[in-house]
Short mmCIF file of C-alpha atoms in Angstrom, two decimals:
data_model
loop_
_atom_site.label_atom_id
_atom_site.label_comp_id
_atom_site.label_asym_id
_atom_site.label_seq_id
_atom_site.Cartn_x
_atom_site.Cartn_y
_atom_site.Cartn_z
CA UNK A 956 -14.32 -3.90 -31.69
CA UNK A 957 -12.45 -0.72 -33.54
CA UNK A 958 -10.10 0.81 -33.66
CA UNK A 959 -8.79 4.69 -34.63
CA UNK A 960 -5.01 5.46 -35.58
CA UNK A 961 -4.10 8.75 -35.56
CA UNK A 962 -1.25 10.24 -38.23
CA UNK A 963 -0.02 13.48 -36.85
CA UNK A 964 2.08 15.63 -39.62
CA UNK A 965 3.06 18.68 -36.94
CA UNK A 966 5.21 20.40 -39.65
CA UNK A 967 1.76 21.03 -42.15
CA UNK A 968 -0.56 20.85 -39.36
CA UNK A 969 -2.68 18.02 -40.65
CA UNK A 970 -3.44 14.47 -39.13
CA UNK A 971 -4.05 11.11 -41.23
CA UNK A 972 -6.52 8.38 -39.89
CA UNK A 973 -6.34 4.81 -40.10
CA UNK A 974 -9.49 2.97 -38.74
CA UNK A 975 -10.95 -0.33 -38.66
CA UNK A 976 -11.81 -3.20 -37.09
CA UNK A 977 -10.23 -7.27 -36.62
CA UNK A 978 -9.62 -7.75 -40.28
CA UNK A 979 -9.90 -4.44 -42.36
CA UNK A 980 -9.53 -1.09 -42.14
CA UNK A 981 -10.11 2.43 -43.83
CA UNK A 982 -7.38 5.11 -44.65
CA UNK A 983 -8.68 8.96 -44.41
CA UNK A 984 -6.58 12.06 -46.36
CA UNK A 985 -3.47 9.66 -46.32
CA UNK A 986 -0.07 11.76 -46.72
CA UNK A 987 1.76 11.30 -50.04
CA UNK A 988 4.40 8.70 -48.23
CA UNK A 989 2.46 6.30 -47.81
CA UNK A 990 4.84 3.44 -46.25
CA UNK A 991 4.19 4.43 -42.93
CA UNK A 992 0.16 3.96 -43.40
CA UNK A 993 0.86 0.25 -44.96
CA UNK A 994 3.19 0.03 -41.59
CA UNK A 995 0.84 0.58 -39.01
CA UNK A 996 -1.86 -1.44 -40.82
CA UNK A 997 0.60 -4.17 -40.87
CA UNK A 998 1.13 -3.89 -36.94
CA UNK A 999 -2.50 -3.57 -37.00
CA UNK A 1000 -2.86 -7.13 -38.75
CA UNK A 1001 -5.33 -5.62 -40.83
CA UNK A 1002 -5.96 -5.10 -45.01
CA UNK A 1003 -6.53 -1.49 -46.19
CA UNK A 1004 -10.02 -2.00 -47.77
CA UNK A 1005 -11.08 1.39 -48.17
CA UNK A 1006 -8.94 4.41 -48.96
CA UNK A 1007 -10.91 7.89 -48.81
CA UNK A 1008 -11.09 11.11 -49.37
CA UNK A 1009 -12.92 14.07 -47.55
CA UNK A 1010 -11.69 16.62 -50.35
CA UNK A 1011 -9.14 17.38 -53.48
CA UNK A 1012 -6.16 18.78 -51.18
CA UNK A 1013 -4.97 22.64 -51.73
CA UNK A 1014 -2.66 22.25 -48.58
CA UNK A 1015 -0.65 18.85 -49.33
CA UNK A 1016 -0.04 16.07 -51.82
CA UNK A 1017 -2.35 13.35 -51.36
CA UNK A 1018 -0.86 9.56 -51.40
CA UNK A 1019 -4.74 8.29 -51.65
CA UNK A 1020 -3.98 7.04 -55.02
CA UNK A 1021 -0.90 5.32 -54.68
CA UNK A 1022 -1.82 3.86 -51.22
CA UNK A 1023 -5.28 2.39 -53.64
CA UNK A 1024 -2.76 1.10 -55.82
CA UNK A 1025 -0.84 -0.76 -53.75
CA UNK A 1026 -3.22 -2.09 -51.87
CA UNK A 1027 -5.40 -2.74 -53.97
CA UNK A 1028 -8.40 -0.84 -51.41
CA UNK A 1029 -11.12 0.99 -52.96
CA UNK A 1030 -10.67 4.90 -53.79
CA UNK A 1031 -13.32 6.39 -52.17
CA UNK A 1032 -13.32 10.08 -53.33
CA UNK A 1033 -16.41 12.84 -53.80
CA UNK A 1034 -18.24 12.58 -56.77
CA UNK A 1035 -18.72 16.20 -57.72
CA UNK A 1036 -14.59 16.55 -57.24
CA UNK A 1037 -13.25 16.90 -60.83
CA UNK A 1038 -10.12 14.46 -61.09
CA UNK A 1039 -8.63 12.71 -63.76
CA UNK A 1040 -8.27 9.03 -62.71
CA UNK A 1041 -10.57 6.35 -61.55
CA UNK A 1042 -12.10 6.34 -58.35
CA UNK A 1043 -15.27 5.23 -56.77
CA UNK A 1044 -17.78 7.99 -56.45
CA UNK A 1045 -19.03 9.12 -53.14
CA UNK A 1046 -22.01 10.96 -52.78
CA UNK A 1047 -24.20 11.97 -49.27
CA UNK A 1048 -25.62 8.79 -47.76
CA UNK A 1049 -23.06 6.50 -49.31
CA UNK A 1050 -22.11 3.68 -46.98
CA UNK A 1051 -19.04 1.44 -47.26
CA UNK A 1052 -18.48 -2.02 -45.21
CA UNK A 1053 -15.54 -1.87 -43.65
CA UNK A 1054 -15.67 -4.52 -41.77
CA UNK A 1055 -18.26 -6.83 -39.66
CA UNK A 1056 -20.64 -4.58 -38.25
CA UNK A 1057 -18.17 -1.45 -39.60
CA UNK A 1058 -19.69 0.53 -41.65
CA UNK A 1059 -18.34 3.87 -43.57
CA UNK A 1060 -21.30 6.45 -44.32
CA UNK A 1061 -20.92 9.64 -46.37
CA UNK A 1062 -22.21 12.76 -45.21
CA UNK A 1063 -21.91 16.58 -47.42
CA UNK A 1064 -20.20 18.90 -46.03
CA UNK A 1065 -19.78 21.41 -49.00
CA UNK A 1066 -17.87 24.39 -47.33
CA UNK A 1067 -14.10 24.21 -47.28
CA UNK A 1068 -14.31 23.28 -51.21
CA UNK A 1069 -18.01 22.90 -53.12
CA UNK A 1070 -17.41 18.97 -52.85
CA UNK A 1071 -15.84 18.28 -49.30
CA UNK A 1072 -17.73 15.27 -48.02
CA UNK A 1073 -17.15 14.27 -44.31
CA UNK A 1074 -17.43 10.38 -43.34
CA UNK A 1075 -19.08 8.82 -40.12
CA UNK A 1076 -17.53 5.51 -38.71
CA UNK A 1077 -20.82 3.33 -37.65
CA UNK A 1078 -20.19 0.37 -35.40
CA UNK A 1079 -23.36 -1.65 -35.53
CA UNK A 1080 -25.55 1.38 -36.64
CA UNK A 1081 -23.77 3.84 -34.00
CA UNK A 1082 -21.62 6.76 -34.99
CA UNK A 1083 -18.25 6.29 -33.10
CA UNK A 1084 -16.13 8.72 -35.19
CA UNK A 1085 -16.93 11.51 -37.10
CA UNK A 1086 -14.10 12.33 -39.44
CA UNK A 1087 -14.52 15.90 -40.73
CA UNK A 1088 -11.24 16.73 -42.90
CA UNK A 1089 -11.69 19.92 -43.72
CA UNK A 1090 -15.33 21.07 -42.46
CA UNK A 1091 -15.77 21.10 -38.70
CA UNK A 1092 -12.30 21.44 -37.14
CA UNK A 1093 -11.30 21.79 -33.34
CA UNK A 1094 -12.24 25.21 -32.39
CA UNK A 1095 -12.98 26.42 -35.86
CA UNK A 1096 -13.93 25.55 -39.22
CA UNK A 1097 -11.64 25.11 -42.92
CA UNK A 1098 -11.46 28.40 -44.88
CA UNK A 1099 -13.59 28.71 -47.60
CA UNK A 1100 -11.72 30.92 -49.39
CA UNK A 1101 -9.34 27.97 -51.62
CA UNK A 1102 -11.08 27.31 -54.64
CA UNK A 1103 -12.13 30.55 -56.26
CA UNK A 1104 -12.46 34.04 -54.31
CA UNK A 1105 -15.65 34.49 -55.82
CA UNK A 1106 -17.33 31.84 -54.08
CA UNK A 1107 -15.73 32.70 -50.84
CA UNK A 1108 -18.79 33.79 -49.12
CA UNK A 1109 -20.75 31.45 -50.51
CA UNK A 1110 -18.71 28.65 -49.10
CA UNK A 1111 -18.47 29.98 -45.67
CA UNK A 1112 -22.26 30.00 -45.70
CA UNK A 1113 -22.49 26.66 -46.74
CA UNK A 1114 -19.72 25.75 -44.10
CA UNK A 1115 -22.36 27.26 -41.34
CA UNK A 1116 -24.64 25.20 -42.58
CA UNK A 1117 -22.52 21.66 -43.04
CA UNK A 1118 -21.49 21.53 -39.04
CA UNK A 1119 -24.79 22.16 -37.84
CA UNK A 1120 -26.12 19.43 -40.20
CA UNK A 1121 -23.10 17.48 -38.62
CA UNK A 1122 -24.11 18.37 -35.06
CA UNK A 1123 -27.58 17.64 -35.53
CA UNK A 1124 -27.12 13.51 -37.12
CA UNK A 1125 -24.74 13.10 -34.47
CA UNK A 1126 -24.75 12.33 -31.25
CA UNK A 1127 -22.95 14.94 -28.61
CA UNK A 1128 -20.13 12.07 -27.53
CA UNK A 1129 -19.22 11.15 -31.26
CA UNK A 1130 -15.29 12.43 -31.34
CA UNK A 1131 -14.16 14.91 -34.12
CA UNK A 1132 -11.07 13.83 -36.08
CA UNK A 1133 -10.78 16.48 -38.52
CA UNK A 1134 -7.52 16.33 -41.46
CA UNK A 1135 -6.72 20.27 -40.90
CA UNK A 1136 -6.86 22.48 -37.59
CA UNK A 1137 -3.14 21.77 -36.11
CA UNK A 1138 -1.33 24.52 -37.76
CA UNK A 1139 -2.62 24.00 -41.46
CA UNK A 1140 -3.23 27.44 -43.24
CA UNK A 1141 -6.54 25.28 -44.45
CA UNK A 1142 -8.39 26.44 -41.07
CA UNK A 1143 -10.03 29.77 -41.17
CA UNK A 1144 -8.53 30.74 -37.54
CA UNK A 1145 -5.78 29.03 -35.26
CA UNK A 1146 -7.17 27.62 -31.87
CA UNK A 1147 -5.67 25.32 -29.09
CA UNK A 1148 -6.53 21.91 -28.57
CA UNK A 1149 -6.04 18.70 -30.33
CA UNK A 1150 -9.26 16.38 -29.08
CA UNK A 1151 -12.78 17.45 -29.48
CA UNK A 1152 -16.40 15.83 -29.47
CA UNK A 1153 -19.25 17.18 -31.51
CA UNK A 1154 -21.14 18.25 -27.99
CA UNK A 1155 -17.63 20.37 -27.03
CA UNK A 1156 -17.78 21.84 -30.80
CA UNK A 1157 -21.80 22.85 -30.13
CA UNK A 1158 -20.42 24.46 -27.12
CA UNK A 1159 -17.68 26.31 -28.19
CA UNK A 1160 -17.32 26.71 -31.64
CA UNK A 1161 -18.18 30.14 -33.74
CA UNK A 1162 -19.63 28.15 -36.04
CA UNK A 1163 -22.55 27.23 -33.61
CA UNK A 1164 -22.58 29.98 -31.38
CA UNK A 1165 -22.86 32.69 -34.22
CA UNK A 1166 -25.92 33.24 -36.31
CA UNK A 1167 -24.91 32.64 -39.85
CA UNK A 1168 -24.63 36.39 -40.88
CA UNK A 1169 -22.16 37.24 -38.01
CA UNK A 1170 -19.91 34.13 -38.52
CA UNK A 1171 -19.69 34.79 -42.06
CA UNK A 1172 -18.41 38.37 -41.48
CA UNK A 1173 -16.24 37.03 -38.44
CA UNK A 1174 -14.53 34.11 -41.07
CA UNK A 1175 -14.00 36.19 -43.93
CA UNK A 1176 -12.22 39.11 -41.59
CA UNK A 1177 -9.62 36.70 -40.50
CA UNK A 1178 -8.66 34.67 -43.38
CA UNK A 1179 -4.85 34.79 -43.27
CA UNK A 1180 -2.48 35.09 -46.72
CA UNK A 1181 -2.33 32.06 -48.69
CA UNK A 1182 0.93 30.09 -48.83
CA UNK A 1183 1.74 30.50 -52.54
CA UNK A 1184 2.66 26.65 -52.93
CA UNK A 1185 -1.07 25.87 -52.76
CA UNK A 1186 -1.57 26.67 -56.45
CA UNK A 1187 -0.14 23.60 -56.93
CA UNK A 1188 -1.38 21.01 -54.80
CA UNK A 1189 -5.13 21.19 -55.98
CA UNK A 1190 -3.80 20.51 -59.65
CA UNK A 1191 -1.56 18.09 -58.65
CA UNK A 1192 -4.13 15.87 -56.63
CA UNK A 1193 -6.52 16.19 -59.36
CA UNK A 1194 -4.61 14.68 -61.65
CA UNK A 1195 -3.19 12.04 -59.89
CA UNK A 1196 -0.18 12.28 -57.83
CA UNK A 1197 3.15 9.98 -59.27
CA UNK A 1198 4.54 7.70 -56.26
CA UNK A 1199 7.41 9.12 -54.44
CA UNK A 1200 10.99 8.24 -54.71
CA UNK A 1201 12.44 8.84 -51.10
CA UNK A 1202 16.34 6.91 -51.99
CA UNK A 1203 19.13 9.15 -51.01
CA UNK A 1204 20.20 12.06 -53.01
CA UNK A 1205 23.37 12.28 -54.72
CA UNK A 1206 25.78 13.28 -52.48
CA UNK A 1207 27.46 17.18 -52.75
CA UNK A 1208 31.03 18.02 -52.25
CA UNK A 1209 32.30 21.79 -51.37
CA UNK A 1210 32.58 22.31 -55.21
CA UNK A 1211 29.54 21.31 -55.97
CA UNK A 1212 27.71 22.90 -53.53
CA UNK A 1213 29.32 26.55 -54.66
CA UNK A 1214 28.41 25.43 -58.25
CA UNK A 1215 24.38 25.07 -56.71
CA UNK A 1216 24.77 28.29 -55.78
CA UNK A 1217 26.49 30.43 -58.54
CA UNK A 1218 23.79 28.89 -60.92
CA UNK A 1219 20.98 30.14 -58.51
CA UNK A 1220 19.97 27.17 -56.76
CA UNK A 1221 18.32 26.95 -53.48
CA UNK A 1222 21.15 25.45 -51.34
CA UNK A 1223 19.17 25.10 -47.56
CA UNK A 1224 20.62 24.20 -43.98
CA UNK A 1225 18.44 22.17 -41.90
CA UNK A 1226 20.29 23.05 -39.24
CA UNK A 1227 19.25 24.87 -36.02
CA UNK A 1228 18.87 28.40 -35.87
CA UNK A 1229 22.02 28.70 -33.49
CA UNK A 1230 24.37 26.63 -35.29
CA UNK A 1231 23.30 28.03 -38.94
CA UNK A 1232 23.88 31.80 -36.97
CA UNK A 1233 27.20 30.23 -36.15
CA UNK A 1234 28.75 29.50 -39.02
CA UNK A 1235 27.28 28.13 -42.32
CA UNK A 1236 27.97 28.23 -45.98
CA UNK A 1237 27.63 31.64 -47.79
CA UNK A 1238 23.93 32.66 -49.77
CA UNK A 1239 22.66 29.39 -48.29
CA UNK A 1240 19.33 29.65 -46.40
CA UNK A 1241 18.50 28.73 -42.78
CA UNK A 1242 15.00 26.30 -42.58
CA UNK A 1243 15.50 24.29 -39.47
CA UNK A 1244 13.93 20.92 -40.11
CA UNK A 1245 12.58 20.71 -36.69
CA UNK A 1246 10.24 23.54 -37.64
CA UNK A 1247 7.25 24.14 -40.43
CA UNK A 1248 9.98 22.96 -43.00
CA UNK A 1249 7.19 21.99 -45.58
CA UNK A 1250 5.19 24.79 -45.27
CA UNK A 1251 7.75 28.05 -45.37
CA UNK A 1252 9.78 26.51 -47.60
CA UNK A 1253 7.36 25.74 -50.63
CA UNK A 1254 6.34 29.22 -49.54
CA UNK A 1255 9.46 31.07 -50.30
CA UNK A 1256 11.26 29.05 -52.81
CA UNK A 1257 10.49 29.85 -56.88
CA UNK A 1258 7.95 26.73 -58.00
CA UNK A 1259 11.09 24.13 -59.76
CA UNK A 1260 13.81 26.01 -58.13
CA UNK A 1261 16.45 23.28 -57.38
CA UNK A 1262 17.18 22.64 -53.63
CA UNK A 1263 20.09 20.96 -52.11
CA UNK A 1264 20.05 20.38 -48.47
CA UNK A 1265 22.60 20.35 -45.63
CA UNK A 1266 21.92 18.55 -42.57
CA UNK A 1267 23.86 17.40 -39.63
CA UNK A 1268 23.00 13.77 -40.44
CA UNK A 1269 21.87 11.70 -42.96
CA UNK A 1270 18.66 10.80 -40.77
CA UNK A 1271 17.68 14.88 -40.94
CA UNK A 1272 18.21 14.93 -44.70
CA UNK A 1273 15.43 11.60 -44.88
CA UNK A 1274 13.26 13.43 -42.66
CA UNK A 1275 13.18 16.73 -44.69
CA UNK A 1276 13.32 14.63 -48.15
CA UNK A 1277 10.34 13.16 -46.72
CA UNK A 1278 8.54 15.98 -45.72
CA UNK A 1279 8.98 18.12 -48.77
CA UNK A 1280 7.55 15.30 -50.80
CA UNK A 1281 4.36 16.37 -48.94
CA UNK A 1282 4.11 19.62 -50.73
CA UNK A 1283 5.73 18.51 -54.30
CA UNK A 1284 9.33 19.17 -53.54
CA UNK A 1285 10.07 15.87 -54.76
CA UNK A 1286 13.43 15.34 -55.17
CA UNK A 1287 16.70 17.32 -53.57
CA UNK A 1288 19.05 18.03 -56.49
CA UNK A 1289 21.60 16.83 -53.81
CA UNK A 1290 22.70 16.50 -50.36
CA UNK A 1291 25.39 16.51 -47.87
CA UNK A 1292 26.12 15.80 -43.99
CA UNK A 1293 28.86 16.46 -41.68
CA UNK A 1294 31.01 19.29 -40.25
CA UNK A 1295 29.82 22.51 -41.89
CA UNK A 1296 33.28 23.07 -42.28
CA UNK A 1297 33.55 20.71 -45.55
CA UNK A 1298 31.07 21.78 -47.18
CA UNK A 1299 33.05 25.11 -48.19
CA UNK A 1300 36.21 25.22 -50.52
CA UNK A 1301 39.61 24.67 -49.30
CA UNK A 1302 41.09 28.44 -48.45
CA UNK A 1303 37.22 29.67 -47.90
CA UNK A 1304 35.50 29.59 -44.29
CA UNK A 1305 32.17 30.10 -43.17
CA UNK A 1306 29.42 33.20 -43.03
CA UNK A 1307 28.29 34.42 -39.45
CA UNK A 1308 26.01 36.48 -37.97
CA UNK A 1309 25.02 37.31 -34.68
CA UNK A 1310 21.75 36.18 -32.66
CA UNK A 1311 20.35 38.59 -30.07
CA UNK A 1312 17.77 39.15 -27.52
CA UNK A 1313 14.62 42.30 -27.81
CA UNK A 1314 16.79 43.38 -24.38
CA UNK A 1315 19.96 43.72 -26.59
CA UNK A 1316 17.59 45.45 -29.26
CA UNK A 1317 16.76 47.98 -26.85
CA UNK A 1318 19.82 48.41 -25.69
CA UNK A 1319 21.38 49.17 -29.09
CA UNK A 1320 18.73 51.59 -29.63
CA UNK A 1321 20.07 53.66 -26.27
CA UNK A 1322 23.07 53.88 -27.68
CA UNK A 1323 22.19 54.91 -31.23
CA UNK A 1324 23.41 52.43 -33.49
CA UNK A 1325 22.06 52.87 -36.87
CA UNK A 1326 20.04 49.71 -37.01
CA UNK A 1327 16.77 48.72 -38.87
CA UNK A 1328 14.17 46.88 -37.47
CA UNK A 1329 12.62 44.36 -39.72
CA UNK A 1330 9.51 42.82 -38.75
CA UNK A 1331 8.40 39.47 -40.63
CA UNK A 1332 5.34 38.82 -38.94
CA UNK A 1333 1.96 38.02 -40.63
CA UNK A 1334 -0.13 40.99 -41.07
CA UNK A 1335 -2.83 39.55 -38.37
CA UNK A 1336 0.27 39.29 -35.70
CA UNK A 1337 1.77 42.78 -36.27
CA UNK A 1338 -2.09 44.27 -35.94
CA UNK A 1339 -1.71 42.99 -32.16
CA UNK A 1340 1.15 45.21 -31.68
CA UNK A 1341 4.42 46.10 -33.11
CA UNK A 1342 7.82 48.15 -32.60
CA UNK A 1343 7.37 51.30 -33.03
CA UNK A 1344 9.64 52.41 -36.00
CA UNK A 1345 10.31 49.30 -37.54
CA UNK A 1346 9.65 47.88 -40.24
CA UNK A 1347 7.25 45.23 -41.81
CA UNK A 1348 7.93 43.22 -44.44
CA UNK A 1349 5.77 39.28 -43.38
CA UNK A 1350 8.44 36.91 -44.28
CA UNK A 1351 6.56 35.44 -47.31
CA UNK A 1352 7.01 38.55 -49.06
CA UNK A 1353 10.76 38.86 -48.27
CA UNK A 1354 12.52 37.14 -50.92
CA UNK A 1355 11.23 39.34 -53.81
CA UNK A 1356 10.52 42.70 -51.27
CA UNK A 1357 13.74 42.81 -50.06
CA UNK A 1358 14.94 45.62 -51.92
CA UNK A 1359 12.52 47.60 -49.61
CA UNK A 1360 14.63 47.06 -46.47
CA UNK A 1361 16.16 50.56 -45.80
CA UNK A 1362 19.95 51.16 -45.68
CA UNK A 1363 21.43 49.91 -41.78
CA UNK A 1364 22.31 46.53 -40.12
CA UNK A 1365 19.07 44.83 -39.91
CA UNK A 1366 17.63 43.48 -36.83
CA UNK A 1367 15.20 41.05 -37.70
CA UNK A 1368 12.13 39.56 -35.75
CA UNK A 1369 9.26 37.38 -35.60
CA UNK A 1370 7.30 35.98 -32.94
CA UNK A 1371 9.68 33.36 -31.52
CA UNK A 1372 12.63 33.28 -33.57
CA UNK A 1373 12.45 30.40 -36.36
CA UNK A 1374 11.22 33.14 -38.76
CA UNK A 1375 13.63 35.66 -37.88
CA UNK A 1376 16.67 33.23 -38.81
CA UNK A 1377 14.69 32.59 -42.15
CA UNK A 1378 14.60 36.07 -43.18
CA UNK A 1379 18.17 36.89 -41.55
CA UNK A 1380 19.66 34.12 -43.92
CA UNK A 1381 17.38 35.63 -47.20
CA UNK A 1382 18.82 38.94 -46.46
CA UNK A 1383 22.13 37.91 -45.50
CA UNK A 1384 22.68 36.11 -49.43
CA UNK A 1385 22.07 39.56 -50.70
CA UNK A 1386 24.46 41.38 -48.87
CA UNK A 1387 23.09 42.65 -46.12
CA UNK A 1388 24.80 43.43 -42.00
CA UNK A 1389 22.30 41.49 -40.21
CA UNK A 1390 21.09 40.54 -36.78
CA UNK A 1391 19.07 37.41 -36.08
CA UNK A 1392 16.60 38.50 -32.83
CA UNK A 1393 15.81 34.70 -31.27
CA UNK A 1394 13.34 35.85 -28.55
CA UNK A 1395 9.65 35.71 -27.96
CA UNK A 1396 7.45 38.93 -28.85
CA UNK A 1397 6.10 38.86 -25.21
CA UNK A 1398 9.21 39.86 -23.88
CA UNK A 1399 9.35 43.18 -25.39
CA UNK A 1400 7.12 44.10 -22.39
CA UNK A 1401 10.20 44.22 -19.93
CA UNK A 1402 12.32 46.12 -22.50
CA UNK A 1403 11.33 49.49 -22.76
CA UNK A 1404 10.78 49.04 -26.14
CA UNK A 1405 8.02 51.30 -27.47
CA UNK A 1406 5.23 49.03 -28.82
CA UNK A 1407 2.11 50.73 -30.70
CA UNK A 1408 -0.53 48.70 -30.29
CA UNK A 1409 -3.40 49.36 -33.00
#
């Protein structure tokens, strides 16, 4: 018998795998909080033997080490990836006993980095899970484009050439449980699905229905921008991430919390978009902790920058401390819960701005109200079609473009709305009339809006 466990981190867009058999088991691309793997092993009844890497990270902070450390399994990580602590070697062909009859073989897959080694999961000589981090992915394949430009197109080659090796030692029924492909800016395109065999990926996937030359040209047109906090993950999981502290923070009064923010600190409401719209605390910033927290975020904020969150309870401040620790953001400088309405000083009261509709949009542009619209969509969303007139600033540029904004209230959209109330609260701390748009693009359609459409 064996068993696979599936992490799922929705706000990164990267899954975790914990797999095994009666008495042992194997960790793959474990997240940097590692408690919950040790849980489910524990319900599992089974000993981490093996912990293992398909690649050093650029998209997260890896807990491989510390989960090694603590439980005392083997760090199974490429050989050819430079890092700076000790680690069993992996190199193609490599095989690890998990347990009886469970064995753990190495295969290269140089393509999403020059090292990126996938790992097969062999029950009595017969592949039964093919975990592919970073190479083959549901629908598509990792980008290539993370570890130096220049060897961009060389990696996508060798990416072409890593999945069909893939597809051709394994069997067509053999599942694909890659660590990237959910959301993750690590995939080279965004596809639906979240299960996948190798014989669905031979079907489907660019990467075997395109001849090498055209998938090259097809991967390197759509590579998206990179988040900015990835400069820091690769160096970070090369040289050995430190274990995470994930106690409380120190709680923040009213005072303190206007102190945070006259010294330039990142104060941030976890709050939904509707309530933040509704009233929250002046130059904070809206990231709703139900969204892609992590990712938009480490985007935005200055690399060091202080943060102290406000949440409606202590349970959302654990969740987001826990999350940010993901991407580095290891500690919030301080915290605090409640009514909204305490967390401002006695004789102050709380910012506001309105939410809207693209109907209402339209309908202020019948009358003539002096309005900008501000578009924060990535440059591969706006080239399906776009207001015309407005415009386009992507939201990870905002924060240090946002002198560009022209003079006028400032209607702000995105695709759905989480965005929108990102860049609303951003332009909001600087001054700025704003409107919040919370609609989806589609709708437009029914507006009379013009849309150009490239």
């Amino acid at each position: 018998m064996f068993f696979v466990e599936t992490l799922e981190f929705e706000g990164l867009g990267n899954r975790s795998y914990l797999a095994g058999g009666q008495r042992a088991a194997v960790a793959i691309d474990p997240p940097r909080d590692v408690d919950q793997v040790i849980a489910l092993a524990a319900q599992r009844g089974v000993r981490i033997a093996y912990v293992a890497e398909t690649h050093v990270h650029n998209d997260y902070v890896t807990g491989g080490l510390e989960l090694a450390r603590l439980t005392g399994a083997r760090y199974l990580v490429p050989a050819d990836a430079h890092v700076s602590f000790t680690r069993t070697p992996v190199a193609d062909g490599d095989t690890s006993e998990v347990d009886e009859a469970l064995v753990l073989r190495a295969i290269a897959t140089p393509g999403h980095t020059p090292h990126h080694t996938s790992y097969v999961l062999e029950k009595e000589g017969r592949a039964v899970a093919a975990f592919t981090g970073g190479s083959l992915l549901i629908g598509s394949v990792g980008r290539p484009d993370l570890v130096d430009p220049r060897l961009t197109e060389q990696l996508a080659r060798a990416q072409h050439a890593s999945v069909h090796r893939l597809a051709a030692t394994l069997d067509d029924e053999v599942p694909v449980l890659p660590t990237h492909g959910f959301g993750s800016f690590c995939s080279s395109s965004q596809t639906e699905g979240d299960a996948s065999t190798i014989g669905q990926e031979r079907a489907g996937n660019d990467a075997f229905t395109l001849d090498v030359d055209d998938f090259v040209k097809q991967v390197l047109a759509g590579l998206e921008n990179v988040p900015a906090y990835y400069t820091h993950m690769g160096p970070a999981n090369t040289a050995g991430p430190a274990p995470v502290d994930l106690t409380p923070p120190e709680p923040a009064d009213a005072a303190q919390i206007a102190e945070r923010l006259a010294a330039g600190e990142w104060v941030v409401d976890l709050r939904n978009r509707i309530a933040f719209a509704d009233g929250h605390v002046a130059g904070s910033f809206n990231f709703e902790g139900t969204g892609k927290l992590a990712t938009y975020l480490a985007w935005l904020i200055p690399w060091g920058k202080p943060v102290t969150l406000l949440g409606d309870t202590p349970a959302q401040i654990a969740d987001a401390q826990r999350e940010l620790t993901r991407v580095g953001i290891d500690r919030p400088a301080a915290a605090a819960t409640g009514d909204p309405a305490t967390w401002v000083r006695h004789g102050e009261r709380l910012a506001a701005f309105p939410r809207a509709s693209f109907a209402d949009l339209a309908d202020a542009h019948e009358h003539g109200e002096d309005l900008v619209v501000l578009d924060v969509r990535r440059d591969s969303e706006r080239a399906n079609g776009f207001i015309e007139g407005s415009t386009h600033i992507p939201l990870h540029e905002l924060h240090g473009r946002a002198s560009e904004v022209p003079d006028g209230t400032v209607w702000v959209h995105c695709a759905g709305g989480m965005r929108a109330a990102i860049a609303a609260s951003l332009l909001e701390a600087t001054g700025r009339e704003v409107v919040a748009v919370d609609d989806g693009f589609d709708a437009t359609a029914d507006t009379g809006l013009s849309i150009t459409r490239p």
